[in-house]
Coordinates of C-alpha atoms in Angstrom, one line a residue:
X138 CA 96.7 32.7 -59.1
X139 CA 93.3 33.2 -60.4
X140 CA 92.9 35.8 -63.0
X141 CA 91.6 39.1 -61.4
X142 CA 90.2 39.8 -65.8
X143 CA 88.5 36.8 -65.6
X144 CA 87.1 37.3 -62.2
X145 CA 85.5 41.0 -63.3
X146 CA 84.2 39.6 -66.4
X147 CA 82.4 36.9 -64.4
X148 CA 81.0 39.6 -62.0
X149 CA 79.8 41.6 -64.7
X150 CA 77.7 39.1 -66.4
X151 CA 76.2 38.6 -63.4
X152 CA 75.3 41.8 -62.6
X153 CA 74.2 42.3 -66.3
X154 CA 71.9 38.8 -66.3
X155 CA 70.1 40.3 -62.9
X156 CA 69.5 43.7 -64.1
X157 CA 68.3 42.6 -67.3
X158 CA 65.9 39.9 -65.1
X159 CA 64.9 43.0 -63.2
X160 CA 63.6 44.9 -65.8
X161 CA 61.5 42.3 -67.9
X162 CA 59.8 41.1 -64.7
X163 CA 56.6 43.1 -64.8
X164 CA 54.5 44.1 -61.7
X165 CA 51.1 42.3 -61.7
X166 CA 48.6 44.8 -60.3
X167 CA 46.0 43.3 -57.8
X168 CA 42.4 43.4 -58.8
X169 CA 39.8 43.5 -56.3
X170 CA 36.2 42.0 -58.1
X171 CA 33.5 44.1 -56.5
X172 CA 30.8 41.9 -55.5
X173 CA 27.4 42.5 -57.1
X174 CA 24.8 44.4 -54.6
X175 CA 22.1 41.8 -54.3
X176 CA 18.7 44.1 -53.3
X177 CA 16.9 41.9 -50.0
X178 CA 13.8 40.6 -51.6
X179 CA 10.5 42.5 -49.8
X180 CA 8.8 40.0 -47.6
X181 CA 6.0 41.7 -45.3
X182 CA 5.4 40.4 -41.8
X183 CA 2.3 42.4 -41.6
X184 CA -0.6 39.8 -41.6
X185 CA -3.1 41.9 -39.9
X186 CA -6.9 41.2 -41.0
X187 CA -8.7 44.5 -42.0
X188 CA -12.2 44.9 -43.9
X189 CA -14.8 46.9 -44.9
X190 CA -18.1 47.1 -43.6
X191 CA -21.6 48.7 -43.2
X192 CA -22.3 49.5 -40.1
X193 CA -26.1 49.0 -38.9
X194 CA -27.9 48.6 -35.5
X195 CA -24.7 47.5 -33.6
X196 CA -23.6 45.0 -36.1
X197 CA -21.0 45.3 -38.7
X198 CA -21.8 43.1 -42.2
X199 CA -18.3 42.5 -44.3
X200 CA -18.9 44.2 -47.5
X201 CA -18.1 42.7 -51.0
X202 CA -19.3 45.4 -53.4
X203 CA -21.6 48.2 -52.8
X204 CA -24.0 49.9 -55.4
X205 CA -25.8 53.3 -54.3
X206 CA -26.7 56.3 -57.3
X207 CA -23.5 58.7 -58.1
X208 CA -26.2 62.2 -58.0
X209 CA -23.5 65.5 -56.9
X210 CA -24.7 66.4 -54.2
X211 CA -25.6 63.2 -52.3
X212 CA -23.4 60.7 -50.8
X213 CA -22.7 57.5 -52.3
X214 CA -21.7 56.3 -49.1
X215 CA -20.1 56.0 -45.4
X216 CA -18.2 52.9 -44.7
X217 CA -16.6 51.2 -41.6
X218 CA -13.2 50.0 -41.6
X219 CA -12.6 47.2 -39.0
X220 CA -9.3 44.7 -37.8
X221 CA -11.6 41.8 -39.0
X222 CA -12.6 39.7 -41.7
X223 CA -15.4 38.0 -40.5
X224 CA -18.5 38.2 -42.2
X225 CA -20.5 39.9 -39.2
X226 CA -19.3 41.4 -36.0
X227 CA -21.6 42.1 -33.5
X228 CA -20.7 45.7 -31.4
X229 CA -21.4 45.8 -27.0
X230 CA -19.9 49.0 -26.7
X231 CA -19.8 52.1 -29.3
X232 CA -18.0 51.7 -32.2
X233 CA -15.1 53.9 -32.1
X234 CA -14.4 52.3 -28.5
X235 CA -14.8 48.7 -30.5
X236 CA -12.5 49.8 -33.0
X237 CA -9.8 51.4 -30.7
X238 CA -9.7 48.4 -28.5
X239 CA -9.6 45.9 -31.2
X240 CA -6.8 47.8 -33.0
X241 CA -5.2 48.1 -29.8
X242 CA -4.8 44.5 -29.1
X243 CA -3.6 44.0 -33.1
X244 CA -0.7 46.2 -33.5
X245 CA 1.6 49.3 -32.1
X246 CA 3.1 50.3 -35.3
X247 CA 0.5 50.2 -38.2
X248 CA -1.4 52.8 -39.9
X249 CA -4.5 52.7 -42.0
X250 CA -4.2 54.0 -45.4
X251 CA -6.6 53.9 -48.6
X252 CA -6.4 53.5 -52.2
X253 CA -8.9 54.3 -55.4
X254 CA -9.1 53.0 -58.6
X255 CA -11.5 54.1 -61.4
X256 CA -11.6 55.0 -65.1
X257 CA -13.5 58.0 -66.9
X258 CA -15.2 58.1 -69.9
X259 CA -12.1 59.1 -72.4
X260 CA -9.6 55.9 -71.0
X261 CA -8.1 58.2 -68.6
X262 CA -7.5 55.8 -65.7
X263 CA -6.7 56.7 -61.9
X264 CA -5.3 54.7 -59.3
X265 CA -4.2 56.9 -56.2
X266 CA -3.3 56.4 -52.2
X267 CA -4.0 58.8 -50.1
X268 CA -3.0 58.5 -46.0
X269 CA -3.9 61.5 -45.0
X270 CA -6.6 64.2 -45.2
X271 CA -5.3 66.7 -47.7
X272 CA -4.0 63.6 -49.9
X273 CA -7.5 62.4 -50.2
X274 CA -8.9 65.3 -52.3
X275 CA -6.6 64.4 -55.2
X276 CA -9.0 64.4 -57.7
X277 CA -11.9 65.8 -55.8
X278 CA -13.6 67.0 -59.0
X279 CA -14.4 63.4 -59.5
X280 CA -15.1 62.4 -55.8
X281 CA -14.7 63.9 -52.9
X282 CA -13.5 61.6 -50.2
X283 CA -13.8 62.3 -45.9
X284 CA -12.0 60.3 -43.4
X285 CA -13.6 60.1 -39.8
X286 CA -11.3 59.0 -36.5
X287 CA -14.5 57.5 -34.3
X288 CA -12.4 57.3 -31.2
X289 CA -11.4 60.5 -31.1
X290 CA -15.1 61.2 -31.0
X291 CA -16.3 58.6 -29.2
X292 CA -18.2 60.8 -26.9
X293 CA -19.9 62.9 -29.7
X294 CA -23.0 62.9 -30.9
X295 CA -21.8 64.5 -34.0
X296 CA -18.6 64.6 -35.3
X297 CA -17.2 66.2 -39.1
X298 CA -14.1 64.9 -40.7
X299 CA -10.6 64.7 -40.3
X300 CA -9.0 68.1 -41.6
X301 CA -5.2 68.1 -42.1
X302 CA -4.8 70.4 -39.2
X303 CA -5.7 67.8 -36.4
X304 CA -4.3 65.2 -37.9
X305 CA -1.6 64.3 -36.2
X306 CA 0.2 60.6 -35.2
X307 CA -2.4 59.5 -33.3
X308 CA -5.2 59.5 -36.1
X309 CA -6.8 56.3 -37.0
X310 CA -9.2 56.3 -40.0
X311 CA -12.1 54.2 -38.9
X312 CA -14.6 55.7 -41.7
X313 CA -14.3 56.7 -45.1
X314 CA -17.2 58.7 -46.8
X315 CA -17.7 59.1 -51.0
X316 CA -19.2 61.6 -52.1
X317 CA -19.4 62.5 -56.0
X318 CA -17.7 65.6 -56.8
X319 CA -18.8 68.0 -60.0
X320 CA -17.9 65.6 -62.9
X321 CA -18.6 62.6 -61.4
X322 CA -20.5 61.8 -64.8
X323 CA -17.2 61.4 -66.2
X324 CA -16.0 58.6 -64.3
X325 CA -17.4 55.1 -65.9
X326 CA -16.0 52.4 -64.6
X327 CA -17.0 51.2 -61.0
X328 CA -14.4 52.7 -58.4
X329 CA -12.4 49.9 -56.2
X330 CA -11.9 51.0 -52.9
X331 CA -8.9 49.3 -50.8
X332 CA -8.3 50.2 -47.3
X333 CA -4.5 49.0 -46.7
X334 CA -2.4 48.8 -43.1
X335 CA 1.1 49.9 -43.7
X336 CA 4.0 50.3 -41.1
X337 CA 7.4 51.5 -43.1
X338 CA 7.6 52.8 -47.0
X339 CA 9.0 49.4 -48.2
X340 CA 5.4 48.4 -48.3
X341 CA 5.0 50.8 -51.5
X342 CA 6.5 49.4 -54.5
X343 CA 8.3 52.2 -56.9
X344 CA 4.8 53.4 -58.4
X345 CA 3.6 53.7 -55.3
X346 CA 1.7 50.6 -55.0
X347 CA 0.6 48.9 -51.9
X348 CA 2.3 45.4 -52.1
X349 CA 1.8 44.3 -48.3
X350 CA -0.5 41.7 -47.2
X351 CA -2.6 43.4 -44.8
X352 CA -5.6 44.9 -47.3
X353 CA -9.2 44.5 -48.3
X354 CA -11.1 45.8 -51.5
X355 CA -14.7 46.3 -52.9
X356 CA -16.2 47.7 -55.9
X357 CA -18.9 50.9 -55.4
X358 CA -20.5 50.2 -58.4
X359 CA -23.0 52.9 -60.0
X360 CA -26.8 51.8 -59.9
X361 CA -28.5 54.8 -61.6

């Protein structure tokens, strides 16, 4: 008959060998790696042609620079903005109508924005964008700036600026006027002027820069 000692001392050192088993098996935790964010690099589908031009006896001339005499109280100048770059573009019908029509057949979404660049005297540079009327008189005591919807007043014989109260969603800029403001003696470098089509705020980098592809510059260079 088998020993009933034996037979506990047996059980025992199994249950002592699987206890002991139990306790120096340790729990591996499971780590979840986060996967790095990976930012979507900015590609703009927004190839639309745009340019600046003078606007003379039903013709529009591309511009490449523009010199004129920066005197206060005289305009340096009016210039047309146009969905174009060709070098001339010849007008049947008023402009604003032109432009509106043109524009039409270009885009749904887009809106016309500006940009100036120019350096005074001490090194103090300035490069700012402005997109709607109250933005453009950022630094008015160097130059003032007016922006002009033509098809809004395409039936006018005379027509003033776009103030901030009728601008609205609708507004297209088709004309930009500089005029020097009370210290435009300080400024000393030519001024670059871009005219820029935008359509969401990924086309502004984080300093606020224009980085699309839709946009056309000159320099308004001082000839006095």
């Amino acid at each position: 008959m088998f020993n009933k000692k034996i037979l506990y001392l047996v059980i025992c050192i199994l249950f002592t060998s699987v206890f002991l088993v139990g306790c120096n098996t340790k729990t591996k935790k499971h780590i979840t790696k986060k996967k790095p964010i990976v930012k979507e690099e900015y590609k703009d589908s927004n190839n639309m042609s745009i340019g600046i031009y003078d606007f003379n006896n039903n013709k529009l001339t591309l511009l490449t620079e523009y010199s004129n005499k920066f005197v206060r109280g005289t305009d340096i100048g009016v210039f047309s903005i146009f969905p174009s770059n060709d070098k001339e573009v010849s007008l049947s019908k008023k402009f604003g109508e032109e432009f509106y029509n043109k524009w039409s057949s270009l885009s749904k979404n887009n809106k016309i924005g500006f940009n100036l660049k120019y350096s005074l005297n001490d090194g103090t540079s300035y490069s700012y964008n402005f997109m709607k009327p109250d933005e453009a008189m950022l630094h008015a005591e160097y130059l003032e700036i007016y922006l002009y919807d033509d098809y809004i007043h395409r039936n006018d014989s005379f027509y003033s600026h776009v103030e901030g109260k009728d601008y609205n969603d609708n507004t297209l800029f088709s004309s930009i006027k500089l005029t020097p403001g009370r210290d435009i003696d300080k400024v000393k470098s030519p001024i670059k002027l871009t005219v820029f089509t935008y359509d969401s705020e990924d086309d502004f980098d984080s300093k606020k820069e224009y980085r699309g592809n839709s946009k056309y510059s000159i320099d308004v260079k001082r000839s006095n």
